[in-house]
PDB file of C-alpha atoms in Angstrom:
ATOM      1  CA  MET A 111     -11.347  41.766 -12.710  1.00 50.00           C
ATOM      2  CA  ILE A 112     -13.233  40.318 -15.771  1.00 63.00           C
ATOM      3  CA  THR A 113      -9.696  41.015 -17.700  1.00 80.00           C
ATOM      4  CA  ALA A 114      -7.937  39.271 -15.389  1.00 88.00           C
ATOM      5  CA  LEU A 115     -10.367  35.889 -16.225  1.00 91.00           C
ATOM      6  CA  ALA A 116      -9.709  37.258 -20.234  1.00 91.00           C
ATOM      7  CA  GLU A 117      -5.940  37.218 -19.761  1.00 93.00           C
ATOM      8  CA  TRP A 118      -6.246  32.784 -19.336  1.00 95.00           C
ATOM      9  CA  SER A 119      -9.061  32.508 -22.277  1.00 95.00           C
ATOM     10  CA  GLU A 120      -6.054  30.867 -24.154  1.00 96.00           C
ATOM     11  CA  PHE A 121      -5.249  28.379 -21.597  1.00 97.00           C
ATOM     12  CA  ASN A 122      -9.062  27.645 -20.854  1.00 97.00           C
ATOM     13  CA  VAL A 123     -10.051  26.751 -24.485  1.00 97.00           C
ATOM     14  CA  ALA A 124      -6.761  24.404 -25.078  1.00 97.00           C
ATOM     15  CA  MET A 125      -7.842  23.200 -21.108  1.00 97.00           C
ATOM     16  CA  ALA A 126     -11.387  22.608 -21.733  1.00 96.00           C
ATOM     17  CA  GLY A 127     -11.114  20.728 -25.251  1.00 96.00           C
ATOM     18  CA  ALA A 128      -7.471  18.725 -23.644  1.00 95.00           C
ATOM     19  CA  SER A 129      -9.692  17.727 -20.183  1.00 96.00           C
ATOM     20  CA  ALA A 130     -13.107  16.208 -22.521  1.00 95.00           C
ATOM     21  CA  ALA A 131     -10.957  14.887 -25.017  1.00 94.00           C
ATOM     22  CA  LEU A 132      -9.231  12.656 -22.233  1.00 92.00           C
ATOM     23  CA  ALA A 133     -12.177  12.044 -20.127  1.00 93.00           C
ATOM     24  CA  GLY A 134     -14.289  10.489 -23.201  1.00 91.00           C
ATOM     25  CA  LEU A 135     -10.975   8.788 -24.856  1.00 88.00           C
ATOM     26  CA  VAL A 136     -10.764   6.866 -20.519  1.00 89.00           C
ATOM     27  CA  ILE A 137     -14.187   5.928 -20.264  1.00 90.00           C
ATOM     28  CA  VAL A 138     -14.037   4.337 -23.328  1.00 89.00           C
ATOM     29  CA  ALA A 139     -11.040   2.578 -22.452  1.00 84.00           C
ATOM     30  CA  ALA A 140     -12.494   1.814 -19.381  1.00 85.00           C
ATOM     31  CA  SER A 141     -15.542   0.090 -21.316  1.00 86.00           C
ATOM     32  CA  VAL A 142     -13.805  -2.117 -22.816  1.00 85.00           C
ATOM     33  CA  ASN A 143     -13.134  -4.305 -19.537  1.00 80.00           C
ATOM     34  CA  ILE A 144     -15.995  -2.386 -17.893  1.00 86.00           C
ATOM     35  CA  ASP A 145     -16.945  -5.913 -16.127  1.00 84.00           C
ATOM     36  CA  LYS A 146     -13.527  -6.866 -14.651  1.00 82.00           C
ATOM     37  CA  ILE A 147     -13.196  -2.835 -13.321  1.00 82.00           C
ATOM     38  CA  ILE A 148     -16.059  -3.379 -11.733  1.00 83.00           C
ATOM     39  CA  HIS A 149     -15.246  -6.297  -9.786  1.00 81.00           C
ATOM     40  CA  ALA A 150     -12.032  -5.521  -9.048  1.00 74.00           C
ATOM     41  CA  GLY A 151     -11.821  -3.993  -5.709  1.00 70.00           C
ATOM     42  CA  THR A 152     -11.247   0.152  -5.569  1.00 81.00           C
ATOM     43  CA  LEU A 153     -10.708   0.387  -9.486  1.00 84.00           C
ATOM     44  CA  THR A 154     -14.249   1.472 -10.279  1.00 87.00           C
ATOM     45  CA  ALA A 155     -14.089   4.141  -7.004  1.00 88.00           C
ATOM     46  CA  ARG A 156     -10.081   4.969  -7.996  1.00 87.00           C
ATOM     47  CA  LEU A 157     -11.462   5.741 -12.114  1.00 90.00           C
ATOM     48  CA  GLY A 158     -14.712   7.773 -10.959  1.00 92.00           C
ATOM     49  CA  ALA A 159     -12.198  10.105  -8.820  1.00 93.00           C
ATOM     50  CA  ALA A 160     -10.177  10.232 -12.004  1.00 92.00           C
ATOM     51  CA  ILE A 161     -13.293  11.246 -14.984  1.00 94.00           C
ATOM     52  CA  ALA A 162     -14.709  13.602 -11.831  1.00 95.00           C
ATOM     53  CA  SER A 163     -11.705  15.456 -12.188  1.00 95.00           C
ATOM     54  CA  LEU A 164     -12.001  15.498 -15.579  1.00 95.00           C
ATOM     55  CA  VAL A 165     -15.170  16.399 -15.600  1.00 96.00           C
ATOM     56  CA  LEU A 166     -13.682  19.524 -13.132  1.00 97.00           C
ATOM     57  CA  ALA A 167     -11.502  20.608 -15.170  1.00 97.00           C
ATOM     58  CA  LEU A 168     -13.439  20.456 -18.522  1.00 97.00           C
ATOM     59  CA  VAL A 169     -15.866  22.452 -15.907  1.00 98.00           C
ATOM     60  CA  ALA A 170     -14.081  24.950 -14.678  1.00 98.00           C
ATOM     61  CA  SER A 171     -12.336  26.164 -18.413  1.00 97.00           C
ATOM     62  CA  GLY A 172     -15.121  26.164 -19.827  1.00 97.00           C
ATOM     63  CA  ALA A 173     -16.698  28.373 -16.783  1.00 97.00           C
ATOM     64  CA  ALA A 174     -13.903  30.344 -17.215  1.00 97.00           C
ATOM     65  CA  LEU A 175     -15.324  31.399 -20.619  1.00 96.00           C
ATOM     66  CA  ILE A 176     -18.071  32.468 -19.660  1.00 95.00           C
ATOM     67  CA  PRO A 177     -18.140  36.502 -20.759  1.00 93.00           C
ATOM     68  CA  ARG A 178     -18.660  38.974 -18.497  1.00 91.00           C
ATOM     69  CA  LEU A 179     -18.294  36.175 -15.384  1.00 93.00           C
ATOM     70  CA  ASP A 180     -16.657  37.568 -12.139  1.00 94.00           C
ATOM     71  CA  LEU A 181     -13.641  36.461 -10.305  1.00 95.00           C
ATOM     72  CA  LEU A 182     -16.544  36.422  -7.702  1.00 96.00           C
ATOM     73  CA  GLY A 183     -18.892  34.343 -10.042  1.00 96.00           C
ATOM     74  CA  TYR A 184     -16.027  32.225 -11.303  1.00 97.00           C
ATOM     75  CA  GLY A 185     -15.115  31.977  -7.320  1.00 98.00           C
ATOM     76  CA  ILE A 186     -17.960  30.245  -7.007  1.00 98.00           C
ATOM     77  CA  VAL A 187     -18.533  27.708  -9.414  1.00 98.00           C
ATOM     78  CA  VAL A 188     -15.286  26.175  -9.512  1.00 98.00           C
ATOM     79  CA  LEU A 189     -15.518  25.916  -5.295  1.00 98.00           C
ATOM     80  CA  ALA A 190     -19.108  24.390  -6.054  1.00 98.00           C
ATOM     81  CA  CYS A 191     -17.158  21.794  -8.426  1.00 98.00           C
ATOM     82  CA  THR A 192     -14.684  21.395  -6.410  1.00 98.00           C
ATOM     83  CA  LEU A 193     -16.556  19.920  -3.538  1.00 98.00           C
ATOM     84  CA  ILE A 194     -18.943  17.920  -5.876  1.00 97.00           C
ATOM     85  CA  ALA A 195     -15.331  15.988  -7.173  1.00 97.00           C
ATOM     86  CA  GLY A 196     -13.721  16.154  -3.959  1.00 97.00           C
ATOM     87  CA  ALA A 197     -16.840  13.950  -2.581  1.00 97.00           C
ATOM     88  CA  PHE A 198     -15.379  11.441  -5.403  1.00 95.00           C
ATOM     89  CA  GLN A 199     -12.006  11.590  -4.013  1.00 94.00           C
ATOM     90  CA  VAL A 200     -12.589  11.190  -0.337  1.00 94.00           C
ATOM     91  CA  HIS A 201     -15.451   7.907  -1.070  1.00 93.00           C
ATOM     92  CA  ALA A 202     -11.867   6.598  -3.333  1.00 90.00           C
ATOM     93  CA  MET A 203      -9.966   6.671  -0.453  1.00 88.00           C
ATOM     94  CA  ARG A 204     -11.961   4.870   2.116  1.00 89.00           C
ATOM     95  CA  VAL A 205     -12.660   2.816  -0.852  1.00 87.00           C
ATOM     96  CA  ILE A 206      -8.786   2.113  -1.032  1.00 82.00           C
ATOM     97  CA  MET A 207      -8.350   2.132   2.900  1.00 81.00           C
ATOM     98  CA  ARG A 208     -10.893  -0.675   3.378  1.00 82.00           C
ATOM     99  CA  ASP A 209      -9.282  -2.509   1.182  1.00 73.00           C
ATOM    100  CA  THR A 210      -7.533  -5.760   2.685  1.00 65.00           C
ATOM    101  CA  ALA A 211      -5.771  -6.841  -0.303  1.00 63.00           C
ATOM    102  CA  PRO A 212      -2.426  -7.678   0.786  1.00 55.00           C
ATOM    103  CA  GLU A 213      -1.024  -5.733  -2.833  1.00 59.00           C
ATOM    104  CA  GLN A 214      -2.615  -2.091  -1.055  1.00 54.00           C
ATOM    105  CA  ARG A 215       0.406  -1.661   0.331  1.00 58.00           C
ATOM    106  CA  ALA A 216       0.884   1.988  -1.529  1.00 65.00           C
ATOM    107  CA  ARG A 217      -2.788   3.512   0.258  1.00 64.00           C
ATOM    108  CA  VAL A 218      -1.963   6.802   1.183  1.00 67.00           C
ATOM    109  CA  VAL A 219      -0.113   7.070  -2.652  1.00 70.00           C
ATOM    110  CA  LYS A 220      -3.064   6.107  -4.073  1.00 66.00           C
ATOM    111  CA  SER A 221      -4.919   8.063  -2.051  1.00 71.00           C
ATOM    112  CA  VAL A 222      -3.216  11.422  -2.151  1.00 80.00           C
ATOM    113  CA  LEU A 223      -2.651  11.553  -6.277  1.00 83.00           C
ATOM    114  CA  GLY A 224      -5.971  12.676  -7.163  1.00 87.00           C
ATOM    115  CA  TYR A 225      -5.745  15.023  -3.823  1.00 92.00           C
ATOM    116  CA  LEU A 226      -3.320  17.319  -5.663  1.00 93.00           C
ATOM    117  CA  PRO A 227      -5.844  18.436  -8.014  1.00 96.00           C
ATOM    118  CA  ILE A 228      -8.367  19.321  -5.238  1.00 97.00           C
ATOM    119  CA  VAL A 229      -6.449  21.050  -3.216  1.00 97.00           C
ATOM    120  CA  ALA A 230      -4.716  23.351  -5.758  1.00 98.00           C
ATOM    121  CA  TYR A 231      -9.113  23.541  -6.865  1.00 98.00           C
ATOM    122  CA  LEU A 232     -10.158  24.860  -3.790  1.00 98.00           C
ATOM    123  CA  SER A 233      -7.564  26.816  -2.757  1.00 98.00           C
ATOM    124  CA  GLY A 234      -7.917  28.755  -5.943  1.00 98.00           C
ATOM    125  CA  ALA A 235     -11.506  29.272  -6.033  1.00 98.00           C
ATOM    126  CA  VAL A 236     -10.753  30.979  -1.924  1.00 98.00           C
ATOM    127  CA  LEU A 237      -8.732  33.407  -3.093  1.00 98.00           C
ATOM    128  CA  LEU A 238     -11.055  33.664  -5.928  1.00 97.00           C
ATOM    129  CA  ILE A 239     -14.058  34.241  -3.381  1.00 97.00           C
ATOM    130  CA  ALA A 240     -11.870  36.711  -1.926  1.00 97.00           C
ATOM    131  CA  GLY A 241     -10.751  39.522  -4.887  1.00 95.00           C
ATOM    132  CA  VAL A 242      -7.392  37.968  -5.207  1.00 96.00           C
ATOM    133  CA  SER A 243      -6.730  37.308  -8.911  1.00 94.00           C
ATOM    134  CA  SER A 244      -3.161  34.816  -7.967  1.00 95.00           C
ATOM    135  CA  GLY A 245      -5.745  32.422  -7.763  1.00 97.00           C
ATOM    136  CA  LEU A 246      -6.219  31.929 -11.586  1.00 97.00           C
ATOM    137  CA  VAL A 247      -2.942  30.909 -11.058  1.00 98.00           C
ATOM    138  CA  LEU A 248      -3.713  27.812  -8.659  1.00 98.00           C
ATOM    139  CA  VAL A 249      -7.017  26.855 -10.700  1.00 98.00           C
ATOM    140  CA  ALA A 250      -4.806  26.730 -13.781  1.00 98.00           C
ATOM    141  CA  ALA A 251      -2.255  23.860 -11.812  1.00 98.00           C
ATOM    142  CA  GLY A 252      -5.706  22.497 -10.587  1.00 97.00           C
ATOM    143  CA  CYS A 253      -5.831  21.509 -14.294  1.00 97.00           C
ATOM    144  CA  LEU A 254      -3.259  20.288 -15.130  1.00 97.00           C
ATOM    145  CA  LEU A 255      -2.522  18.288 -12.082  1.00 96.00           C
ATOM    146  CA  ALA A 256      -6.379  16.738 -12.952  1.00 95.00           C
ATOM    147  CA  ILE A 257      -5.283  15.701 -16.066  1.00 95.00           C
ATOM    148  CA  VAL A 258      -1.930  14.594 -15.056  1.00 93.00           C
ATOM    149  CA  SER A 259      -3.186  12.774 -12.401  1.00 91.00           C
ATOM    150  CA  ALA A 260      -5.896  11.631 -14.455  1.00 90.00           C
ATOM    151  CA  ILE A 261      -4.078  10.153 -17.003  1.00 90.00           C
ATOM    152  CA  VAL A 262      -1.481   8.173 -14.168  1.00 88.00           C
ATOM    153  CA  VAL A 263      -5.590   6.440 -12.502  1.00 85.00           C
ATOM    154  CA  SER A 264      -6.768   5.538 -15.518  1.00 85.00           C
ATOM    155  CA  TRP A 265      -3.556   3.952 -17.376  1.00 84.00           C
ATOM    156  CA  VAL A 266      -2.565   1.789 -13.709  1.00 81.00           C
ATOM    157  CA  VAL A 267      -6.461   0.758 -13.564  1.00 80.00           C
ATOM    158  CA  LEU A 268      -6.550  -0.380 -17.467  1.00 80.00           C
ATOM    159  CA  VAL A 269      -3.515  -2.231 -15.734  1.00 81.00           C
ATOM    160  CA  GLU A 270      -4.334  -3.794 -13.104  1.00 76.00           C
ATOM    161  CA  VAL A 271      -7.505  -5.008 -14.101  1.00 73.00           C
ATOM    162  CA  LEU A 272      -5.239  -7.744 -16.859  1.00 72.00           C
ATOM    163  CA  ARG A 273      -3.113  -8.838 -14.353  1.00 69.00           C
TER     164      ARG A 273
END
C-alpha cells in the first residue's frame, strides 16, 4: 500500500507548495488591515478557519511524502489534523450564527463553504484507516477544496473589511 501514496507524490509536492505559499500570502494580506479585521465581527473566526484549512492541506500533502508511511499511518495523521482544522471551522460557524448584524442573511452559506474540505478530508481519512486506498482521492479533493474555499473566504474577508 506504500505504492499508493507514491503514485500521488507529484500531486502532493505541488499541493504542499501551493498551500504553504497561499497560507503565507493570506496572513500577510490580512496583516495589512488586522486592526479592522479584529474589530469586524465574524471576520477573524472565518479567516482563522480558512488559514487552518490551508495548514491542513499543507500537512496532509507533506505527510504523504514521508518515506515508508503506510495508508493507516497516513489516515491517522489526516484524521488528527482534520479534527483540529474542523474545530476552527466549528468555532467560525458558531460566531457566524451568533452574529446579529443585519447583513448576515447568508449565514448558512458562509458556514458551509469551510466545511467542504473538512468533510472530504474526514471521509478520506476514515477510508484510509479502513485500508481503502481510494480514500486518497477524497484527501486530494479535500486539498483542492481547502485551497478554493480559503481563497474565497480570504477574498471576502479582505473586501468586507474595507466596506
